[in-house]
PDB file of C-alpha atoms and ligand atoms in Angstrom:
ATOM      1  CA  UNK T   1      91.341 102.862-158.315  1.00 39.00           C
ATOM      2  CA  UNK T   2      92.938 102.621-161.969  1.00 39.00           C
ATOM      3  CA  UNK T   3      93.527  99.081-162.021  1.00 44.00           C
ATOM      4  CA  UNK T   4      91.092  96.269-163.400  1.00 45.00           C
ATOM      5  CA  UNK T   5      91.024  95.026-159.588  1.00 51.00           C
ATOM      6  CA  UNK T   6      87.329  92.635-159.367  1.00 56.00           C
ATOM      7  CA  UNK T   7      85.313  94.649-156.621  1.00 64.00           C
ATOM      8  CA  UNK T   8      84.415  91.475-154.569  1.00 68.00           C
ATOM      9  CA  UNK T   9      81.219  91.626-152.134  1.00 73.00           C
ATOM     10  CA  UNK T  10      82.115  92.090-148.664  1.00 79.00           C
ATOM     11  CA  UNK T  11      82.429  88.807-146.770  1.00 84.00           C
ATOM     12  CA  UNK T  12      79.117  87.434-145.101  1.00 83.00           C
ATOM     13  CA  UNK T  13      79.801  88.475-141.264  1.00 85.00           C
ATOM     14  CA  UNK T  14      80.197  85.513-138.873  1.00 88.00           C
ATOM     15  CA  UNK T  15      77.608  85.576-136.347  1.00 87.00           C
ATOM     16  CA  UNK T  16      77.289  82.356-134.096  1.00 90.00           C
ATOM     17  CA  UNK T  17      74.139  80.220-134.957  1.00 86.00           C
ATOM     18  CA  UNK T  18      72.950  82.052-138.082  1.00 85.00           C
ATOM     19  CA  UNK T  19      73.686  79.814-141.486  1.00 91.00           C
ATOM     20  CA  UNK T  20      75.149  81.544-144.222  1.00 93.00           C
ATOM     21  CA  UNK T  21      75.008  80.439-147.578  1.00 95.00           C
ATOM     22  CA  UNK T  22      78.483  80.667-149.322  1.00 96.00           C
ATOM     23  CA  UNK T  23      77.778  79.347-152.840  1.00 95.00           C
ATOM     24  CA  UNK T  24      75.220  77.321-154.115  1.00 93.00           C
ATOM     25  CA  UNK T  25      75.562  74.269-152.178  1.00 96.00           C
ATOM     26  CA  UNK T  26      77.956  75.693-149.251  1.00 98.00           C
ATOM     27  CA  UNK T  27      76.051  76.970-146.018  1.00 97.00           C
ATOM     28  CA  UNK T  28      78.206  77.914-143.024  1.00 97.00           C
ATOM     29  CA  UNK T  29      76.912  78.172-139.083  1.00 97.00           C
ATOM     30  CA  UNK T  30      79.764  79.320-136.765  1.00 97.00           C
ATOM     31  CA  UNK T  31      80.420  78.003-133.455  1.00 97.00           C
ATOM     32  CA  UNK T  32      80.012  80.199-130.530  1.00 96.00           C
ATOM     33  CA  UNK T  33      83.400  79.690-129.223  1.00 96.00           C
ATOM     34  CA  UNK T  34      86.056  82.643-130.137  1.00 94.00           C
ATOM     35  CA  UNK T  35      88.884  82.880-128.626  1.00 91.00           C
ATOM     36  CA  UNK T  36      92.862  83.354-128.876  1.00 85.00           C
ATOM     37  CA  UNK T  37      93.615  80.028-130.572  1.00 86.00           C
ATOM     38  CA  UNK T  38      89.570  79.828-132.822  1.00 92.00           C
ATOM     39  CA  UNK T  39      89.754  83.528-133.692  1.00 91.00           C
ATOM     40  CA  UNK T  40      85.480  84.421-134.087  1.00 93.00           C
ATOM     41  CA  UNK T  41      85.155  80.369-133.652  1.00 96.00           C
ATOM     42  CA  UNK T  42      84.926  77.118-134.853  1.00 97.00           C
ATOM     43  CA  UNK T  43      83.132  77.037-138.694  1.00 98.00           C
ATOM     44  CA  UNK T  44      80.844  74.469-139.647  1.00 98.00           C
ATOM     45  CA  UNK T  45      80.096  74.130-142.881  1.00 98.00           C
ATOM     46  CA  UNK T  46      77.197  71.871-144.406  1.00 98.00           C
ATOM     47  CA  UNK T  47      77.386  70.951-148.054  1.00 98.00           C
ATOM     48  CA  UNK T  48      75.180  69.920-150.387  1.00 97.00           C
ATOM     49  CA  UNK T  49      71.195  70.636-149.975  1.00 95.00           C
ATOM     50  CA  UNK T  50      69.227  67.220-150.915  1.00 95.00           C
ATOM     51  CA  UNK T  51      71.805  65.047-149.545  1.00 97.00           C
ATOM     52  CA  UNK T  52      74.268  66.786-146.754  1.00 98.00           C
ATOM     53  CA  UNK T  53      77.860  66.295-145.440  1.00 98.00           C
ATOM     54  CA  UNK T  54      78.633  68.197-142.248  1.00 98.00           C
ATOM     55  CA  UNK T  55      82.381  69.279-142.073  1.00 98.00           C
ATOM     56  CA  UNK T  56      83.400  69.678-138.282  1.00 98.00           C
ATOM     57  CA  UNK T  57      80.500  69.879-135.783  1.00 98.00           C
ATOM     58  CA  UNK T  58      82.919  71.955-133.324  1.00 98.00           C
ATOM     59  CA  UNK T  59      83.126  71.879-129.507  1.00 97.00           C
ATOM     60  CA  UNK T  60      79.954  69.791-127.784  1.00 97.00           C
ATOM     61  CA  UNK T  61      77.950  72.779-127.373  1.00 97.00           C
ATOM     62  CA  UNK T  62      74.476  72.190-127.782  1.00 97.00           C
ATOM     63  CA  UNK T  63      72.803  75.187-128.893  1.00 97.00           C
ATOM     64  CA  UNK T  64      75.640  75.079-132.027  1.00 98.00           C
ATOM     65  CA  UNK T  65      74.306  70.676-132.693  1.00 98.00           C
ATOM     66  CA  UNK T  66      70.854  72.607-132.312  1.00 97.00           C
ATOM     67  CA  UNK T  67      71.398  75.313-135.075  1.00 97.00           C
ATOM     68  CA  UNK T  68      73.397  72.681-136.907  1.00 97.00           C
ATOM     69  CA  UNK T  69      70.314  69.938-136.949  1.00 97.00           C
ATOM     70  CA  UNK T  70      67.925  73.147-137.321  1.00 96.00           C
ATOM     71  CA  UNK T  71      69.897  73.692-140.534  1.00 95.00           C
ATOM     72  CA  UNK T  72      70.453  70.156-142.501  1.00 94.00           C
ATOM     73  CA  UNK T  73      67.370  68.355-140.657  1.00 87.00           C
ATOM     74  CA  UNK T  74      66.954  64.913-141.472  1.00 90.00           C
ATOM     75  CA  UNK T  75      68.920  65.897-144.642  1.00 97.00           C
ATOM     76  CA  UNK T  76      72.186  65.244-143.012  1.00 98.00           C
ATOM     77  CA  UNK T  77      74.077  62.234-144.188  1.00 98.00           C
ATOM     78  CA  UNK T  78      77.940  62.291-142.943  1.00 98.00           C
ATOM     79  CA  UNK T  79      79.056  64.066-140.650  1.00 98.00           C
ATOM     80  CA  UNK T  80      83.496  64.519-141.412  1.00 98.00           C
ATOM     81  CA  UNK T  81      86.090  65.904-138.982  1.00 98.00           C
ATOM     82  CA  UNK T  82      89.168  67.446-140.070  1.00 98.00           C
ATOM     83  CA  UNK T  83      90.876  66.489-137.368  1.00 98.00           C
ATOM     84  CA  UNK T  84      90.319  65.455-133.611  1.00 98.00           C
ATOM     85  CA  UNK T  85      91.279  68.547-131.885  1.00 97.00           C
ATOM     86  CA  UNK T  86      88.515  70.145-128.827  1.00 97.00           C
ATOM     87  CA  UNK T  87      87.383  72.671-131.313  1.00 97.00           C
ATOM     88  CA  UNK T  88      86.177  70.713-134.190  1.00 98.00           C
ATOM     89  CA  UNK T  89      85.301  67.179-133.479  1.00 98.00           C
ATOM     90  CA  UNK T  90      83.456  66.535-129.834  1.00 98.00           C
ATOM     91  CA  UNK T  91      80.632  67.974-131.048  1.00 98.00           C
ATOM     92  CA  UNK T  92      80.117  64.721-133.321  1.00 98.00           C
ATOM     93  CA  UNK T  93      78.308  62.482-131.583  1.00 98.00           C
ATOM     94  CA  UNK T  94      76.112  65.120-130.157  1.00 98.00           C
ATOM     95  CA  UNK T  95      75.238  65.710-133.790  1.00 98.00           C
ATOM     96  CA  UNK T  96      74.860  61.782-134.670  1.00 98.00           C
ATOM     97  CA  UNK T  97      72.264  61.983-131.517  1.00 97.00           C
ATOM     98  CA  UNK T  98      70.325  64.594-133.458  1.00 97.00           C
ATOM     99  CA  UNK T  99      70.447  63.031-137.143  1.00 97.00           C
ATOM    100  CA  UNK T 100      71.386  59.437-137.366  1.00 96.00           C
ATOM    101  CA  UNK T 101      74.053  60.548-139.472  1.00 98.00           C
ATOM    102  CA  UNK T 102      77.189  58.499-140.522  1.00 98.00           C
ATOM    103  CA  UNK T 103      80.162  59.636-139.148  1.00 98.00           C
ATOM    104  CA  UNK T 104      83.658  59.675-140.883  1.00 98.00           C
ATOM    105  CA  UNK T 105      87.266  60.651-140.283  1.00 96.00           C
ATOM    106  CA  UNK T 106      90.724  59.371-140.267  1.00 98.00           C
ATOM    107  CA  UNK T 107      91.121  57.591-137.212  1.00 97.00           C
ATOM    108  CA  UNK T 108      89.281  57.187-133.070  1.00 97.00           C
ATOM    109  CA  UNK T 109      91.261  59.801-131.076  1.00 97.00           C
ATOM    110  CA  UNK T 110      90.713  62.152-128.087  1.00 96.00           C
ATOM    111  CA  UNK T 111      86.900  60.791-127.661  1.00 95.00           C
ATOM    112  CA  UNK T 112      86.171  60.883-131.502  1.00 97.00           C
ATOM    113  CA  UNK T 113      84.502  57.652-132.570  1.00 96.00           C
ATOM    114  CA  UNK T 114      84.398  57.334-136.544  1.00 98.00           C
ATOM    115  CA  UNK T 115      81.639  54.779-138.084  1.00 98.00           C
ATOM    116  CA  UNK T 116      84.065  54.745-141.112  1.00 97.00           C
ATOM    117  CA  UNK T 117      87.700  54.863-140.973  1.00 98.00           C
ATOM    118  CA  UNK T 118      88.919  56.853-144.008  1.00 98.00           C
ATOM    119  CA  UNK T 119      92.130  58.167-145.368  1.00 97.00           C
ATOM    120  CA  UNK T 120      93.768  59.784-148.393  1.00 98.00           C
ATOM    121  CA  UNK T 121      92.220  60.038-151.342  1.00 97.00           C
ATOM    122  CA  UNK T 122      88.787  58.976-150.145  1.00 98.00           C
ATOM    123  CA  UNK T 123      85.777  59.912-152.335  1.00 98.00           C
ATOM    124  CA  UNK T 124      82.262  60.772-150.558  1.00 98.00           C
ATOM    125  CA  UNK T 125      79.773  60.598-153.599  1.00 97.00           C
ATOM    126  CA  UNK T 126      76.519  62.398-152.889  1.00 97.00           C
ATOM    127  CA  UNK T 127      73.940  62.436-156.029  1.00 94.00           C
ATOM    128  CA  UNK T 128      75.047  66.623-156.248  1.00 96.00           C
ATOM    129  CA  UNK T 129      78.060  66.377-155.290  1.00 98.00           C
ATOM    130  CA  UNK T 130      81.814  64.769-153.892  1.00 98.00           C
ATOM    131  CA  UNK T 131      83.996  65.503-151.322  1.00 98.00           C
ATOM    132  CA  UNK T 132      87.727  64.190-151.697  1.00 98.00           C
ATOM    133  CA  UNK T 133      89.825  63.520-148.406  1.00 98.00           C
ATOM    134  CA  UNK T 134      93.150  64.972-148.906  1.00 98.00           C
ATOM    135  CA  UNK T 135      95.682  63.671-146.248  1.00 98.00           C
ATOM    136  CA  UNK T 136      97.292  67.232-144.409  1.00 98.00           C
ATOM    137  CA  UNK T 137      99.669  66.009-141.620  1.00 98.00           C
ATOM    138  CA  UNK T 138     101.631  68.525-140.031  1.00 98.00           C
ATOM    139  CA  UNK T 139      98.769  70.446-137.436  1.00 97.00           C
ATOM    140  CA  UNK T 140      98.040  67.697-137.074  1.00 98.00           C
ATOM    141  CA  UNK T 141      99.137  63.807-137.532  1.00 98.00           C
ATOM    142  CA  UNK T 142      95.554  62.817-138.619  1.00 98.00           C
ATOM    143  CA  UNK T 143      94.459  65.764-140.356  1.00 98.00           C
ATOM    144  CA  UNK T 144      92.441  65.630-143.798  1.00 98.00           C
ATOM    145  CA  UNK T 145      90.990  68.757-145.704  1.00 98.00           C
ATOM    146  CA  UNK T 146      88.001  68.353-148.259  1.00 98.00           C
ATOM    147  CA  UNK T 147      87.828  68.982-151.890  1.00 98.00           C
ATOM    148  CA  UNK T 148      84.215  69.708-153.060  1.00 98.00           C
ATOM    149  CA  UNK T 149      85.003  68.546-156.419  1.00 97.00           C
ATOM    150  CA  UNK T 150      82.489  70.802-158.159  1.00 96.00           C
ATOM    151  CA  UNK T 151      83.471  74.061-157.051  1.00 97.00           C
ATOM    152  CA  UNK T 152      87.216  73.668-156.303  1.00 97.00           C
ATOM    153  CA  UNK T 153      86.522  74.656-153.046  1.00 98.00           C
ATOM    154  CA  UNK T 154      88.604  73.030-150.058  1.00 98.00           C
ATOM    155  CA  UNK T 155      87.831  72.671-146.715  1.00 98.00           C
ATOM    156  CA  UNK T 156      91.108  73.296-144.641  1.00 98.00           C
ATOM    157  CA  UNK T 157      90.103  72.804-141.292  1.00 98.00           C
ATOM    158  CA  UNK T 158      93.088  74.099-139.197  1.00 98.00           C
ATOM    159  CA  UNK T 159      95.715  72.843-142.013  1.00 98.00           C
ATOM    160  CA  UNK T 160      95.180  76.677-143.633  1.00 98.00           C
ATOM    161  CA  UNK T 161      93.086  79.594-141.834  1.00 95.00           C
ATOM    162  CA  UNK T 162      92.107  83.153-142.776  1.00 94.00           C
ATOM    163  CA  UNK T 163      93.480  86.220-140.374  1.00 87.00           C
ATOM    164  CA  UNK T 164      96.527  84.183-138.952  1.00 86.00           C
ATOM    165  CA  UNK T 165      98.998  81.187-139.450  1.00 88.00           C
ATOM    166  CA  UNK T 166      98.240  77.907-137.948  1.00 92.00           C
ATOM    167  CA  UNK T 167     100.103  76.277-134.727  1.00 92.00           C
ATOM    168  CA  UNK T 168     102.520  73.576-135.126  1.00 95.00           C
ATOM    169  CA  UNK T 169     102.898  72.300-131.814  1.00 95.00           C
ATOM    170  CA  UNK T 170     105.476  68.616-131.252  1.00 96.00           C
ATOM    171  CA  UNK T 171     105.006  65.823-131.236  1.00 95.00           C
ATOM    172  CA  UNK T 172     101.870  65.633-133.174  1.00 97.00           C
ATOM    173  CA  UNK T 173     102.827  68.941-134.938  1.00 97.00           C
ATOM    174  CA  UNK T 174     105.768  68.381-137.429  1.00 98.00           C
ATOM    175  CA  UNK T 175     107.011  71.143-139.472  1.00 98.00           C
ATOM    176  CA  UNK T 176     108.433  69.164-142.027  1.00 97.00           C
ATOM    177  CA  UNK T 177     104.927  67.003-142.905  1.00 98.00           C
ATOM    178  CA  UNK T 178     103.201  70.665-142.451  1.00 98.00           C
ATOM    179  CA  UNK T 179     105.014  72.143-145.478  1.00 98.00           C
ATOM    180  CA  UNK T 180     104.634  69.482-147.220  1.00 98.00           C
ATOM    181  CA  UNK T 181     101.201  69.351-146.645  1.00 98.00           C
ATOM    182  CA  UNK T 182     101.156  73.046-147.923  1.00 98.00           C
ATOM    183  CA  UNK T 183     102.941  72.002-151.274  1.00 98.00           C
ATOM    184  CA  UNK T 184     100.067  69.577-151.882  1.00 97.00           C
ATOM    185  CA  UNK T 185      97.209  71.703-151.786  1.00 98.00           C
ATOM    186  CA  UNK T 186      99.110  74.463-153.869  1.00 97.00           C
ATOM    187  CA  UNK T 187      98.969  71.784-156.713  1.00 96.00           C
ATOM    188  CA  UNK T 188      95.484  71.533-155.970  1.00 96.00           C
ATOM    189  CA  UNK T 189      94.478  74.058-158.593  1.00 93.00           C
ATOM    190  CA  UNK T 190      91.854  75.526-155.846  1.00 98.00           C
ATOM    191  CA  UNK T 191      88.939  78.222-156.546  1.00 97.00           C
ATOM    192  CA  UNK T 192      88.532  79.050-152.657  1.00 98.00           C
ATOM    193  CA  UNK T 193      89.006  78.203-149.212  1.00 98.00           C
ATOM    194  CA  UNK T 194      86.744  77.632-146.736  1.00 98.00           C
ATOM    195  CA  UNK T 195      88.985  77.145-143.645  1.00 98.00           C
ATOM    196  CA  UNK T 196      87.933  75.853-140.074  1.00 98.00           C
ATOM    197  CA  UNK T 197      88.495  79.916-138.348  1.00 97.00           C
ATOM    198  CA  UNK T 198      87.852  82.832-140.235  1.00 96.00           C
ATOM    199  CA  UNK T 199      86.372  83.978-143.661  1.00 96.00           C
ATOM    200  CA  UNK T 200      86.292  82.180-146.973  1.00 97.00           C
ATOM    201  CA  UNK T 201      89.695  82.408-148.701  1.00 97.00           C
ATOM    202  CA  UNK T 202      89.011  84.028-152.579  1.00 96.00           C
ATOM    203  CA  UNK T 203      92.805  83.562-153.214  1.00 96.00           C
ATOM    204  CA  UNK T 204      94.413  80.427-152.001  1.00 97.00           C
ATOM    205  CA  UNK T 205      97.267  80.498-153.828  1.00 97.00           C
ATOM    206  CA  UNK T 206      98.483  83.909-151.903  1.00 97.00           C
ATOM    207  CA  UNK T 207      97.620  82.770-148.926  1.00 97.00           C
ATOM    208  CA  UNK T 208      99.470  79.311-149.193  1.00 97.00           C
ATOM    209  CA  UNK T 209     102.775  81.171-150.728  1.00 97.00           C
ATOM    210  CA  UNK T 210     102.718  83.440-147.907  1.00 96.00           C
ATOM    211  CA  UNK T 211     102.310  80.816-145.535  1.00 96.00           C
ATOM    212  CA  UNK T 212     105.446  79.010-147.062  1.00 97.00           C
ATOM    213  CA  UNK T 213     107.411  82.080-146.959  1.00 97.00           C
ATOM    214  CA  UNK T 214     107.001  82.972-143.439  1.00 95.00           C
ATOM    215  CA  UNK T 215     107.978  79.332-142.527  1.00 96.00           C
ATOM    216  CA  UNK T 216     110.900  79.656-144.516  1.00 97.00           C
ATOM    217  CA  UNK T 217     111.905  83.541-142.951  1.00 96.00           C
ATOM    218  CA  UNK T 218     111.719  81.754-139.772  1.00 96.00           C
ATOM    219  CA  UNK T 219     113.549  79.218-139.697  1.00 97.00           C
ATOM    220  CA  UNK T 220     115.981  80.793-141.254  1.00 97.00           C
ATOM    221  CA  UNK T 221     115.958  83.665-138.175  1.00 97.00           C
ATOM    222  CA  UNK T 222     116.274  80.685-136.129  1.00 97.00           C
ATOM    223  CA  UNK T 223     119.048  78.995-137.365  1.00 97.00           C
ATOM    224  CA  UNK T 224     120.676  82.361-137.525  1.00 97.00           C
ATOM    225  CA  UNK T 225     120.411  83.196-134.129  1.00 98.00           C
ATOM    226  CA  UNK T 226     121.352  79.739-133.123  1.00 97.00           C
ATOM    227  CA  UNK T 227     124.402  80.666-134.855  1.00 96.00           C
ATOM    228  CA  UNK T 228     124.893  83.700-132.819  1.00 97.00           C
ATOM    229  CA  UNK T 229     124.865  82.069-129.657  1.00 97.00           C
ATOM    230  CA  UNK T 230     121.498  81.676-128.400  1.00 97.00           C
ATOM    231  CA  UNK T 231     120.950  78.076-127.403  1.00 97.00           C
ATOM    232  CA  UNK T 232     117.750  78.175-125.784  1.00 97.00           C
ATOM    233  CA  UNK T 233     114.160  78.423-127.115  1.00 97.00           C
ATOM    234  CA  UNK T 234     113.001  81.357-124.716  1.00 96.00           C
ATOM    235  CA  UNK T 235     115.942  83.362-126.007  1.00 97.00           C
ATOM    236  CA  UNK T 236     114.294  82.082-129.854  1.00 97.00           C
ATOM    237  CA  UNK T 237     111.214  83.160-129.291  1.00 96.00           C
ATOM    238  CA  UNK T 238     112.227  86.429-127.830  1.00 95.00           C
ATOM    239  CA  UNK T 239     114.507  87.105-130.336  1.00 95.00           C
ATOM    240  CA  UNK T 240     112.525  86.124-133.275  1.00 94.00           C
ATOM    241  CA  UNK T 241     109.109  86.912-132.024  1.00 92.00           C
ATOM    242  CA  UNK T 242     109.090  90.626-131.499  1.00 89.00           C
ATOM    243  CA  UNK T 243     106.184  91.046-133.965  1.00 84.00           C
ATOM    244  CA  UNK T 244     103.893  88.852-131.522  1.00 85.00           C
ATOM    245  CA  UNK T 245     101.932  89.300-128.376  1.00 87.00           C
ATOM    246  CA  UNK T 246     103.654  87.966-125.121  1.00 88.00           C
ATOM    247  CA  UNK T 247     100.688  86.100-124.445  1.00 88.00           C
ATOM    248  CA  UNK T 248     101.197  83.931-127.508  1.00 88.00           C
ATOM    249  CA  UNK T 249     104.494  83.359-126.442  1.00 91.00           C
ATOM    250  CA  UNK T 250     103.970  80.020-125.161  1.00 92.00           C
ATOM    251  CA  UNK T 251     102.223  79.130-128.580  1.00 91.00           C
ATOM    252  CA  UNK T 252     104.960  80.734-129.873  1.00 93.00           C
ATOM    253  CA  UNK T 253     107.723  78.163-128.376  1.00 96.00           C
ATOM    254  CA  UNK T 254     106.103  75.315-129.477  1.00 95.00           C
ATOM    255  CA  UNK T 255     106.033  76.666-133.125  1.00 95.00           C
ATOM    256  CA  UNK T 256     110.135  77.453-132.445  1.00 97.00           C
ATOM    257  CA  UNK T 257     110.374  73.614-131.349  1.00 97.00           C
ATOM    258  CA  UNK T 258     109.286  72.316-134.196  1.00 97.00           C
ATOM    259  CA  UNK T 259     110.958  74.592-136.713  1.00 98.00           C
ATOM    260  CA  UNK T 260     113.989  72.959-134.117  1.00 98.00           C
ATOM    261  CA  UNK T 261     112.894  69.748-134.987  1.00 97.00           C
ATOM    262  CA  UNK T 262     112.571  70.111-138.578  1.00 97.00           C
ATOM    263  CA  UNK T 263     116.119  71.508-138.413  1.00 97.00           C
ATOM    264  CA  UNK T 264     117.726  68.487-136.374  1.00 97.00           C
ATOM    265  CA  UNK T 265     116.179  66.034-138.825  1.00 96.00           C
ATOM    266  CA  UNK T 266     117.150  67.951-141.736  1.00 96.00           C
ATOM    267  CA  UNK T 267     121.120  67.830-140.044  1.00 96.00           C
ATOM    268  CA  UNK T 268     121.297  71.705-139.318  1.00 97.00           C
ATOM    269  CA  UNK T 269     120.662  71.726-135.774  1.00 97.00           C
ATOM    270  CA  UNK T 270     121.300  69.907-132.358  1.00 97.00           C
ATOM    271  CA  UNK T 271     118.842  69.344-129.607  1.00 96.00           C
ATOM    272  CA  UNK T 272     115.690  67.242-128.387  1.00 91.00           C
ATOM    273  CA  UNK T 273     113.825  68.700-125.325  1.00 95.00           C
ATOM    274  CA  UNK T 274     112.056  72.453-125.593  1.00 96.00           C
ATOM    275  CA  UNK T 275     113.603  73.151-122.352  1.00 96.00           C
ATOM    276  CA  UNK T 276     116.850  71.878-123.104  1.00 96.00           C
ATOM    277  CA  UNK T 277     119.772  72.901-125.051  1.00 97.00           C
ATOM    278  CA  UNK T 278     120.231  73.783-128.399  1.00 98.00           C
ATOM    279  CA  UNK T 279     123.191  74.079-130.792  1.00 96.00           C
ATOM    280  CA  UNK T 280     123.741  74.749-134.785  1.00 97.00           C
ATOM    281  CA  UNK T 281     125.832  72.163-136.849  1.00 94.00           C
ATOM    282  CA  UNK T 282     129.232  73.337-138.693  1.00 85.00           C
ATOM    283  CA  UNK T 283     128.309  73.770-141.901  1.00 75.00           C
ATOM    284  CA  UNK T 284     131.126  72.868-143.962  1.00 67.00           C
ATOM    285  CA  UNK T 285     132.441  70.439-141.095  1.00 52.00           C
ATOM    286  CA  UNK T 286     131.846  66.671-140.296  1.00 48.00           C
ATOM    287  CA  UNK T 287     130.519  65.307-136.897  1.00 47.00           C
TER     288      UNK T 287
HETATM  289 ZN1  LIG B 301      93.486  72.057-134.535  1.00 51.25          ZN
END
């Protein structure tokens, strides 16, 4: 190589159940649950080392609570969710069982029971450290990502993952919040990311500028083939979608709905229903 390119260590390999250490008050145990939509699995990360915040327990599986208690021991304070989806919250009060721990997040959903309701902006200060809830709507509605305030690190849950782009499936989903959720952590001025599937991120601002320019190339494919003729979102996502595997089709039409949705709502498109019909607006003419 003859540029000044940083050699960077290989990543630490994920491996359900072991703990990795990511940086000096980081450790990460992956959930044993891979699959199409969790990629190796669900991450759990525990921060801090006297005092110690768990970031999304995962799915209730109890040899992952197990390595998880085995890990932070009675040193477990908080245990945070990102977000109430099956992958990264129900394993919460399977965790409480096991630690006594207080449990926070942004609201009670699909079975997830917060002791502490908190929102945007909220501060968790530890004696090493502080986590900062940063309100990401657009996965979804009541998502929040965590700023470890002493290493610039952010915890991105499913707003941002490593290895593929994140579903944005209606109503909950909304494309519009989910780019502007983007735009806000970009002005984070971010060392790393250490997202809910995958590897840690060395690079976030790449990742989040590619994320914002694939959103952009497709809705603009959309609204270009809605201008061709095609009014339906099958015929979107087979158009558009070449580049993806037909089993992620389905995925793939809710992602088309909301980039619909966005487009309706932004005065560019017409059309409600993902089954229905869909038409583009003149541009230069009036309704
Ligand atoms: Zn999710």
């Amino acid at each position: 190589m003859t540029d000044e390119t940083v050699e960077r260590p290989p990543p630490k390999p994920l491996v359900p159940g072991v703990a990795s250490a990511l940086s000096p008050m980081v450790r990460r145990v992956l959930a044993p649950n891979p699959g199409v939509m969790t990629g190796p699995g669900t991450n759990t990360y525990l921060v801090g080392i006297d005092e110690i915040a768990v970031i999304d327990p995962g799915p209730d599986e109890p040899a992952h609570l197990d390595a998880i208690a085995a890990c932070g021991g009675d040193r477990i304070r908080w245990i945070l969710t990102t977000h109430t989806h099956p992958d990264h919250a129900p394993g919460t009060a399977g965790l409480k069982a096991r630690t006594g721990a207080e449990v926070l997040g942004y609201e009670a959903r699909d079975g997830f029971e917060p002791d502490t309701v908190i929102g945007d902006r909220y501060r968790l200060e530890a004696t090493e450290f502080n986590l900062r809830a940063v309100h990401t709507p657009g996965h979804a509605s009541n998502h929040l990502c965590y700023l470890l305030e002493q290493e610039r690190m952010l915890f991105s849950g499913d707003h941002i993952m490593q290895g593929s782009t994140v579903v944005i499936s209606p109503p909950d989903g909304d494309m519009a919040a989910y780019l502007q959720s983007l735009q806000r952590v970009l002005g984070l001025r971010l060392r790393s990311i250490a997202p809910g599937h995958g590897h840690v991120i060395d690079d976030p601002k790449a990742i989040i500028e590619y994320y914002l320019r694939h959103r952009a190339e497709r809705e603009a494919a959309i609204l270009e083939a809605l201008r061709d003729g095609v009014t339906s979102v099958d015929g979107l996502v087979e158009r558009i979608y070449v580049d993806v595997a037909t089993e992620l089709h389905p995925v793939a039409r809710r992602s088309v709905h909301a980039h619909l949705l966005k487009l309706v709502s932004e005065g560019l498109a017409r059309g409600d229903d993902i089954n229905g019909e869909w038409s583009p607006m003149p541009v230069h003419g009036r309704r």
